[in-house]
Coordinates of C-alpha atoms and ligand atoms in Angstrom, one line a residue:
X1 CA -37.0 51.9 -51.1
X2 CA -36.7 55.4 -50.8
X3 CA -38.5 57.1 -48.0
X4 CA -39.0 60.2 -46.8
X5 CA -36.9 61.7 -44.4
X6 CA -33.2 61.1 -43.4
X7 CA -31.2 58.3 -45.6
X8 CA -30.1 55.3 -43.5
X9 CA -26.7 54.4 -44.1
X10 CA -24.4 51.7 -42.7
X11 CA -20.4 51.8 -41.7
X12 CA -18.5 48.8 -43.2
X13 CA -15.3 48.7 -41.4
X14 CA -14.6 49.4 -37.7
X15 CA -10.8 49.8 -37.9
X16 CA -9.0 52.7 -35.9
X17 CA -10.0 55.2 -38.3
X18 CA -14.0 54.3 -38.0
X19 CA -13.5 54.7 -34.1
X20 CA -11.6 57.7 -33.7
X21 CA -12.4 60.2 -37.0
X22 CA -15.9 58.6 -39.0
X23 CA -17.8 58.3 -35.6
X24 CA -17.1 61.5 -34.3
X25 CA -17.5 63.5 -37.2
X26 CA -20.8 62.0 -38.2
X27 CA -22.2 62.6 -34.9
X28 CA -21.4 66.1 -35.3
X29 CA -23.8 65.8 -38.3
X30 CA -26.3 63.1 -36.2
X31 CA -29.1 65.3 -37.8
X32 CA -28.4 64.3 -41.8
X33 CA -28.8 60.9 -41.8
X34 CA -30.2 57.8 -39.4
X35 CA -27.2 55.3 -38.7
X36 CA -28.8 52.0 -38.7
X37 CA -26.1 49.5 -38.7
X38 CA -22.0 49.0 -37.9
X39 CA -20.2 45.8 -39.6
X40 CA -17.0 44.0 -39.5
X41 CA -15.7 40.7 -40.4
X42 CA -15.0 39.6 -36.4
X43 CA -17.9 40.1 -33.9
X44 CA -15.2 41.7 -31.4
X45 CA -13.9 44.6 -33.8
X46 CA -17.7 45.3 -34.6
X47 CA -19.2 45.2 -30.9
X48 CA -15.9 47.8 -29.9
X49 CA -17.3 50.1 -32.4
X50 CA -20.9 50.1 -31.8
X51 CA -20.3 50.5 -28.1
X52 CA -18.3 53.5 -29.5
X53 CA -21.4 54.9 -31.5
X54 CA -24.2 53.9 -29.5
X55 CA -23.4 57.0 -27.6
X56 CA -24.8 59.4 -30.2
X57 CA -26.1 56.8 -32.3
X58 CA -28.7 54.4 -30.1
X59 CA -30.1 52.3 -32.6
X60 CA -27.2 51.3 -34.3
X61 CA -27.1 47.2 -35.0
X62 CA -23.9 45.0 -35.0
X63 CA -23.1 43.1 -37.8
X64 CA -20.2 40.4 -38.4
X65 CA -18.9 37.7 -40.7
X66 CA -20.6 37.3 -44.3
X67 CA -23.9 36.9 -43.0
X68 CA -23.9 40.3 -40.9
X69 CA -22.8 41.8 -44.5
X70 CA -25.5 39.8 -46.2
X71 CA -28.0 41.5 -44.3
X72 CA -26.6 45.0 -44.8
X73 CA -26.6 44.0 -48.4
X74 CA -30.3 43.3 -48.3
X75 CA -31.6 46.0 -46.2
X76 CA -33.8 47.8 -48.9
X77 CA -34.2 50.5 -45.8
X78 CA -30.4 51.3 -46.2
X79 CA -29.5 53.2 -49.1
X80 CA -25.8 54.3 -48.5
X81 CA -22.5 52.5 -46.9
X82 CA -19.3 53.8 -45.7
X83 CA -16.8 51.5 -47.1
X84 CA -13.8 51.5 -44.1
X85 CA -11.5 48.6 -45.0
X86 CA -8.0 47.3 -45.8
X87 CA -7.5 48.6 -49.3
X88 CA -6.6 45.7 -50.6
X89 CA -10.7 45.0 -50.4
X90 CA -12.4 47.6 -50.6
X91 CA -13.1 47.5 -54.2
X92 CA -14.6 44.0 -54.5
X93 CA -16.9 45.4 -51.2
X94 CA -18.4 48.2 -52.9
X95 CA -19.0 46.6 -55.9
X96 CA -20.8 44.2 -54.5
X97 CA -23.0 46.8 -52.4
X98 CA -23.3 49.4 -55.9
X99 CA -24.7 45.9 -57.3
X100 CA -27.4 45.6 -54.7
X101 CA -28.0 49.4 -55.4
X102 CA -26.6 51.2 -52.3
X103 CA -24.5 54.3 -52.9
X104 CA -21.0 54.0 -51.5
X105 CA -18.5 56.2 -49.8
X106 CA -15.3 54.6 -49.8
X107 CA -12.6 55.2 -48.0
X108 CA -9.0 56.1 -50.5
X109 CA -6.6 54.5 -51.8
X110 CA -9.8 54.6 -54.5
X111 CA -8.0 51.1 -55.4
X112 CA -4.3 49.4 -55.4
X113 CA -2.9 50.0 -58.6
X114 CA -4.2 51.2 -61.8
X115 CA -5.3 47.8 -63.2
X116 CA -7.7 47.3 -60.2
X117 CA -8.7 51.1 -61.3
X118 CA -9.6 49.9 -64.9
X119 CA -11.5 47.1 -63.9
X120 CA -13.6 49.0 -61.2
X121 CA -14.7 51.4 -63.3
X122 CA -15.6 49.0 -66.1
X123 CA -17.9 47.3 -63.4
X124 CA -18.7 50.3 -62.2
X125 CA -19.9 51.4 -65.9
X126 CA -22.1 48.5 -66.8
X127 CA -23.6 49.0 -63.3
X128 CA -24.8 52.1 -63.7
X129 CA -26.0 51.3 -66.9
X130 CA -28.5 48.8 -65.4
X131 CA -29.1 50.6 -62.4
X132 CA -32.6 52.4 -62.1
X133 CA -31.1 55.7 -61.0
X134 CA -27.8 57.5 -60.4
X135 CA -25.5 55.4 -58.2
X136 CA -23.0 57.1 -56.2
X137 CA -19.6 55.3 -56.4
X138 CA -17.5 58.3 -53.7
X139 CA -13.9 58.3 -52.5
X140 CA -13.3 60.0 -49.5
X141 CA -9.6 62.0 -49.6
X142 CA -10.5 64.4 -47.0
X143 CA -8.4 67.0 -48.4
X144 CA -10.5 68.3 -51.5
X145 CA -12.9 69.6 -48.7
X146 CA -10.1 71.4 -46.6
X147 CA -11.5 74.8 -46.3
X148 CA -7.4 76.2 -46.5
X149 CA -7.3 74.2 -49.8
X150 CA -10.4 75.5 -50.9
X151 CA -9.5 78.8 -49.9
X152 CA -6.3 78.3 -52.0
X153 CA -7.8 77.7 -55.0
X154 CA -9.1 80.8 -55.4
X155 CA -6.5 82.7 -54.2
X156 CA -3.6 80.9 -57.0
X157 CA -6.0 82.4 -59.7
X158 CA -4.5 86.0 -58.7
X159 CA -0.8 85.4 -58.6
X160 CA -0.5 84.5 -62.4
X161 CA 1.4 82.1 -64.7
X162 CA 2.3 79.0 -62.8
X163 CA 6.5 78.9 -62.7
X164 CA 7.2 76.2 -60.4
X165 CA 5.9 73.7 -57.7
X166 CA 7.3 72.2 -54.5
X167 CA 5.4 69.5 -52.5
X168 CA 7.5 68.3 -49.1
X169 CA 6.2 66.3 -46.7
X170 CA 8.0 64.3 -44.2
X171 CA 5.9 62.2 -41.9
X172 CA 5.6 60.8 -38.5
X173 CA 4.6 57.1 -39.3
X174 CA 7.3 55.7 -36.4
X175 CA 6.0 53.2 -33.7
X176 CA 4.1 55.8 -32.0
X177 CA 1.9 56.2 -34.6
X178 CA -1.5 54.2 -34.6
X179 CA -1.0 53.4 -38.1
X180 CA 2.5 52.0 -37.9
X181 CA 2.0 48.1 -37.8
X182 CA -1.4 48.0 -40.3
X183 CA -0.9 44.8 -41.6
X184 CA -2.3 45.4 -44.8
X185 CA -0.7 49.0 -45.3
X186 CA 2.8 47.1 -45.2
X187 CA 1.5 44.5 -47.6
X188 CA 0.6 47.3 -50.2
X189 CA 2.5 48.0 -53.1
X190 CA 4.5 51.2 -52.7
X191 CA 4.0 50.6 -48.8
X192 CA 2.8 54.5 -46.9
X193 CA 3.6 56.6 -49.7
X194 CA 0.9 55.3 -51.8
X195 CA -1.9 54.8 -48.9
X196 CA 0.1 58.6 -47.3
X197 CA 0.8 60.2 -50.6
X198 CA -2.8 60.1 -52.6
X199 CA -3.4 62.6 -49.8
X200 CA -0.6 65.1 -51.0
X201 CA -1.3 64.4 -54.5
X202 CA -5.1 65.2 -54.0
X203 CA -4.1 68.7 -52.6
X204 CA -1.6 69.2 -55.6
X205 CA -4.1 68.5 -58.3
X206 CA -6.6 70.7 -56.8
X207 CA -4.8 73.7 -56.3
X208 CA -2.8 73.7 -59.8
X209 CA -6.1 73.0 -61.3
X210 CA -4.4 70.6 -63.8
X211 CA -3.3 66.8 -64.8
X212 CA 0.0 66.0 -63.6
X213 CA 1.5 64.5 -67.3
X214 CA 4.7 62.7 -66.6
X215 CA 7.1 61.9 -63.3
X216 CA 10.5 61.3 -62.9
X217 CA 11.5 59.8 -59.5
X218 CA 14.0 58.5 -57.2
X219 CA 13.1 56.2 -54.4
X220 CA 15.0 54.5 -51.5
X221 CA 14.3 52.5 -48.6
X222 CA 16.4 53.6 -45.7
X223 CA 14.1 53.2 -42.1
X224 CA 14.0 49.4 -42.4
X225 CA 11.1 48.9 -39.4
X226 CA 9.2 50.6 -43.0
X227 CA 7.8 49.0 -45.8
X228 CA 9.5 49.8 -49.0
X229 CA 10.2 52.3 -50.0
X230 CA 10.1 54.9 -47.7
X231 CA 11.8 58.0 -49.6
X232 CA 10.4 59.4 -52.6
X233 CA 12.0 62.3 -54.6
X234 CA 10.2 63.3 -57.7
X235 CA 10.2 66.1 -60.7
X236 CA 6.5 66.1 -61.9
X237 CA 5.5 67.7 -65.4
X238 CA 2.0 69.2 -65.5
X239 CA -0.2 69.9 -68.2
X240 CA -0.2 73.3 -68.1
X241 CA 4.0 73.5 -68.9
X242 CA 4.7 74.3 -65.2
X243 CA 7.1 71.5 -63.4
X244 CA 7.7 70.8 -59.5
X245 CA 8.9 68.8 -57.1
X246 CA 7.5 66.2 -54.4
X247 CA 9.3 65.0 -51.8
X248 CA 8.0 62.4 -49.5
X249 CA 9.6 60.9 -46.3
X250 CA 7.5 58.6 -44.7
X251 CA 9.2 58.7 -41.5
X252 CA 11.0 61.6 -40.2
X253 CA 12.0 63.8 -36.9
X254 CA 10.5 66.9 -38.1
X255 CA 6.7 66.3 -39.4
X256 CA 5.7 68.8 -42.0
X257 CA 3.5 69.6 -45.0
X258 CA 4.0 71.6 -47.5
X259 CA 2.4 73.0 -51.2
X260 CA 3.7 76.1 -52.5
X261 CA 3.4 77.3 -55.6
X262 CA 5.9 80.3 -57.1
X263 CA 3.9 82.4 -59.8
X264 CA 5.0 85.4 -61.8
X265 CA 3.0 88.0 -59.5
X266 CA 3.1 86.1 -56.1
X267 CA 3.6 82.9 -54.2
X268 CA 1.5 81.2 -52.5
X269 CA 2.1 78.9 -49.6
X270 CA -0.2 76.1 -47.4
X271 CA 1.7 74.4 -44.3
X272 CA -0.2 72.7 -41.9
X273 CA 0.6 74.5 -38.7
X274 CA -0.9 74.6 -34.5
X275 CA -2.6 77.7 -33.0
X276 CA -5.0 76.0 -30.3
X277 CA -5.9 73.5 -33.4
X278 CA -4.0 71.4 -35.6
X279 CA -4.9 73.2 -39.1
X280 CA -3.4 75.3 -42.0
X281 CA -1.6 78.0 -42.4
X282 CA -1.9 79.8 -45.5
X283 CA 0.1 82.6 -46.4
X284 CA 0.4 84.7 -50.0
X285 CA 3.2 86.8 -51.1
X286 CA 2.3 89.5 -53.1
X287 CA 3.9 91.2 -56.4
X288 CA 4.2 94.5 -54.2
X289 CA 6.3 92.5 -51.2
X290 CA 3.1 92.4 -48.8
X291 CA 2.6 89.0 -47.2
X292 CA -0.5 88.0 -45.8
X293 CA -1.1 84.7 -43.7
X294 CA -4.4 82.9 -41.9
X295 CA -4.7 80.3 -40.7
X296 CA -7.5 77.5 -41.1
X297 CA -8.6 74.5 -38.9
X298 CA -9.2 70.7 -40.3
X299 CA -12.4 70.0 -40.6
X300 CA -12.0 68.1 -44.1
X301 CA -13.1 64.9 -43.1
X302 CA -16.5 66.6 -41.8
X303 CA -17.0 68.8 -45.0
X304 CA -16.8 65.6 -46.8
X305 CA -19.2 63.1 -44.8
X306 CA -21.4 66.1 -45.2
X307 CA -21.2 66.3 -49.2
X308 CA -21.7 62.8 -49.3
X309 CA -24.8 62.6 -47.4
X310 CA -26.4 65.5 -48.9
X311 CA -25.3 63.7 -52.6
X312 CA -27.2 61.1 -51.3
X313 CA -30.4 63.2 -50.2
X314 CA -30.7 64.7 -53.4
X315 CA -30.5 62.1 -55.5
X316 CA -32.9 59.8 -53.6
X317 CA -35.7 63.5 -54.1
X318 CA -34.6 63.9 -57.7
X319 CA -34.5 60.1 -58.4
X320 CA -31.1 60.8 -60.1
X321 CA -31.9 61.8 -63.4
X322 CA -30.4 65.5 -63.4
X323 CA -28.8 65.4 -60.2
X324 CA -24.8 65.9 -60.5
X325 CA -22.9 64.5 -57.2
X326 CA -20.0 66.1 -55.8
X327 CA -16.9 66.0 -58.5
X328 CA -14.4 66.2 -55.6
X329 CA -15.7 62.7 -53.8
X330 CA -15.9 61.1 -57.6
X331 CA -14.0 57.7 -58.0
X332 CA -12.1 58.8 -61.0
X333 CA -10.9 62.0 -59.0
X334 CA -9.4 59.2 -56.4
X335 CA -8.3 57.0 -59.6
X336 CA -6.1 60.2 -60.9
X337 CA -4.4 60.5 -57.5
X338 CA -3.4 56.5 -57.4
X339 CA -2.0 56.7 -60.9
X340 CA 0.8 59.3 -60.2
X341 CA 2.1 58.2 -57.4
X342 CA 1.8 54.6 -59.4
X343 CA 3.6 56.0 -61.9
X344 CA 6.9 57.7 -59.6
X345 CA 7.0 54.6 -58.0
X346 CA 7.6 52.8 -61.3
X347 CA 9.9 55.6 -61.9
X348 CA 11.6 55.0 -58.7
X349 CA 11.9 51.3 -59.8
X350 CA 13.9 52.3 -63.0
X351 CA 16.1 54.4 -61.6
X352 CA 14.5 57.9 -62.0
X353 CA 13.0 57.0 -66.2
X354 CA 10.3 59.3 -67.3
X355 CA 6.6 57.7 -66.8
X356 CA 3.7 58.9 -68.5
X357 CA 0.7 59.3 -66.0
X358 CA -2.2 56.3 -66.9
X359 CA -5.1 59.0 -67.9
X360 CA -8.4 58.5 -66.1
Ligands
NAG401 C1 0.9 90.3 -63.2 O1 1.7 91.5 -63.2 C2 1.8 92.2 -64.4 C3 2.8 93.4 -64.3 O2 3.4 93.4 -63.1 C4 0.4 92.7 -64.7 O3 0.4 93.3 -66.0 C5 -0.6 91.5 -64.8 O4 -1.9 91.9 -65.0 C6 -0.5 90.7 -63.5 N1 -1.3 89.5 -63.6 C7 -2.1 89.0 -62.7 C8 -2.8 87.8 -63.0 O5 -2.2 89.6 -61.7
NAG402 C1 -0.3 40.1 -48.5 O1 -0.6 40.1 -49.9 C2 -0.5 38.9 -50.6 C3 -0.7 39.1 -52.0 O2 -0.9 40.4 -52.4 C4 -1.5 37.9 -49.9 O3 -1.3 36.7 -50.5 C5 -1.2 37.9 -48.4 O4 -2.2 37.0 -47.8 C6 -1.2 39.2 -47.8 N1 -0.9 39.1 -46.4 C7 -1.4 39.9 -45.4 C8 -0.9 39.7 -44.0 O5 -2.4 40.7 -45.7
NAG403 C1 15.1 58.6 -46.2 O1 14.4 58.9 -45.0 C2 15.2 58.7 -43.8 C3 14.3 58.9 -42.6 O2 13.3 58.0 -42.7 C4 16.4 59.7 -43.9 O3 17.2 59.5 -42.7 C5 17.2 59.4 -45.1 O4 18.2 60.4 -45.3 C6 16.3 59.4 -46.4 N1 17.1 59.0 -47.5 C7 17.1 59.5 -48.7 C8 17.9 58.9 -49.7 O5 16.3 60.4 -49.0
NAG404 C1 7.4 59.6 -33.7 O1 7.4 60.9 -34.3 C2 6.9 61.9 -33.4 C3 6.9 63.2 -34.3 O2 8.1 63.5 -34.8 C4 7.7 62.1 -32.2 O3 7.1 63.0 -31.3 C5 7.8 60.7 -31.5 O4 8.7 60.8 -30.4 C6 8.3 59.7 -32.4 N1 8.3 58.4 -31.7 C7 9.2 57.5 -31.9 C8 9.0 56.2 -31.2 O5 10.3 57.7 -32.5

């Protein structure tokens, strides 16, 4: 199964976010990996994207409808798939392609509530067990591979104790937005801010370095062209004792994005910003007064495809055994961000009532 050389891997999905971010960035990376084949469920949506990546990509197949799938499924040349689909599916998906023993990167929400989470990674579990060698189950977040947030992490270890914690982000998901009439990102539970929000969560988790323990939240639903609810105002209590706030407006006139954390000897502060390139702008506040900023392009998405393929690589030359994959991509890293945002919503629903976080 294994060969020398490049891994194949296959793209299951060819929704907007396959055409205009997965194809690019992997053909910046053409060199890591051989893509052999594109699927969707209607011939139409997968012929639009191959013609897309046949540019960089020149033997890339079509596939449609079960059978297409079937194939990919029993290609013993492919050992990885991209998992691109509505989230209410892409959990029974990979599954089905960790069972026929390809490693998966799929795309977050990691699944739609924490009861899908429970069963996936029961499956998941018993799997593995029978599997040969180490399956990859990934969830691609983008923002664990952020080089600002990276940056960050290492920086928040020199401003001391942890006092408090504000996450605000207002969006832009109006009619202009390619996003904006998803079918199946309406007919989520908890609407954008879940399928928006594991985004924000992802960034908080990684920079604090901790669980998130409890929520208390209030929601609203105010922009009615939006699924509900489209306001989200929460306390959050972390495990280290530290509390903070997230704010989350799924539509608003003034996009912005915002951590910042206030410690005893400095603050530091990530905002996504514009100099030539849409990026991060990262500044720290010292104990002395000094403030220092830089800035840092996107290039998340990339960073991530890339740690994915190479998880890949190396497991296929070290057949798995001792090989550790990337802990950022992990499915339970993905599971962690669905359950607080779960657990604000049901907050939210109860008019602000403390809710323990489900532990994963
Ligand atoms: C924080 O500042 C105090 C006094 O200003 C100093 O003793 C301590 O080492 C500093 N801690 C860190 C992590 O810089
Ligand atoms: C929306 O979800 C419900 C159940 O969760 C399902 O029955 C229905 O087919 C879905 N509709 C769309 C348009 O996806
Ligand atoms: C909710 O967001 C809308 C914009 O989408 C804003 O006009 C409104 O004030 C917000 N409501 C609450 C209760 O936060
Ligand atoms: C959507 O939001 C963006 C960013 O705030 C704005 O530039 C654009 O005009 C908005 N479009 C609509 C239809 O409101």
């Amino acid at each position: 199964m294994a060969t020398k050389g490049p891994p194949e891997i296959a793209i299951v999905g060819a929704g907007i976010f396959v055409k205009t971010q997965y194809l690019p960035r992997l053909s910046e990376i053409s060199h890591l990996f051989h893509l052999k084949a594109i699927w969707s469920r209607s011939q139409e949506s997968a012929t639009a994207a191959v013609e897309i990546a046949r540019k960089h990509f020149p033997g890339v197949e079509c596939k449609f409808g079960d059978n297409g799938l079937d194939d990919i499924i029993r290609d013993p040349s492919i050992t990885a798939v991209t998992v691109v689909l509505a989230g209410q599916n892409q959990v029974d998906i990979s599954l089905r392609l960790l069972k026929a023993g390809k490693h998966v990167l799929q795309e977050k929400p990691a699944a739609s509530c924490t009861s899908e989470l429970e069963n996936a990674l029961s499956s998941y579990k018993s799997i593995s067990a029978d599997a040969p060698g180490q399956l990859i189950w990934s969830v691609a977040e983008n923002y664990r591979f952020e080089p600002a947030l990276v940056e960050c992490k290492k920086l928040i270890a020199g401003i001391g104790k942890m006092m408090s914690i504000q996450v605000i982000i207002e969006g832009s998901m109006n009619s202009s937005n390619p996003y904006f009439s998803s079918s199946w990102r309406r007919n989520f539970t908890g609407g954008f801010i879940l399928d928006m929000g594991v985004h924000f969560i992802a960034g908080l988790r990684m920079l604090v370095g901790c669980e998130v323990v409890s929520v208390s939240a209030m929601t609203s639903h105010v922009d009615l062209t939006l699924p509900p609810p489209d306001n989200i105002s929460s306390v959050f209590h972390l495990e280290n004792g530290c509390s903070g706030v997230f704010v989350m407006v799924v539509s608003s006139r003034t996009p912005k994005t915002l951590w910042r954390v206030v410690s005893l000897n400095g603050t530091l502060q990530i905002e996504r910003g514009f100099q030539g390139q849409h990026g991060y702008l990262v500044s720290l506040y010292g104990a002395d007064g000094q403030s220092k900023t830089s800035f840092f392009p996107f290039s998340g998405v990339t960073e991530e495809l890339k740690a994915f393929i190479n998880d890949v690589s190396e497991s296929t030359l070290k057949k798995g055994s001792q090989y550790v994959a990337e802990h950022r991509l992990s499915f339970v890293e993905g599971a962690r961000d669905v359950a607080v945002l779960e657990a604000m919503l049901e907050s939210g629903a109860k008019q602000g009532e403390l809710v323990h976080v489900k532990k994963f």
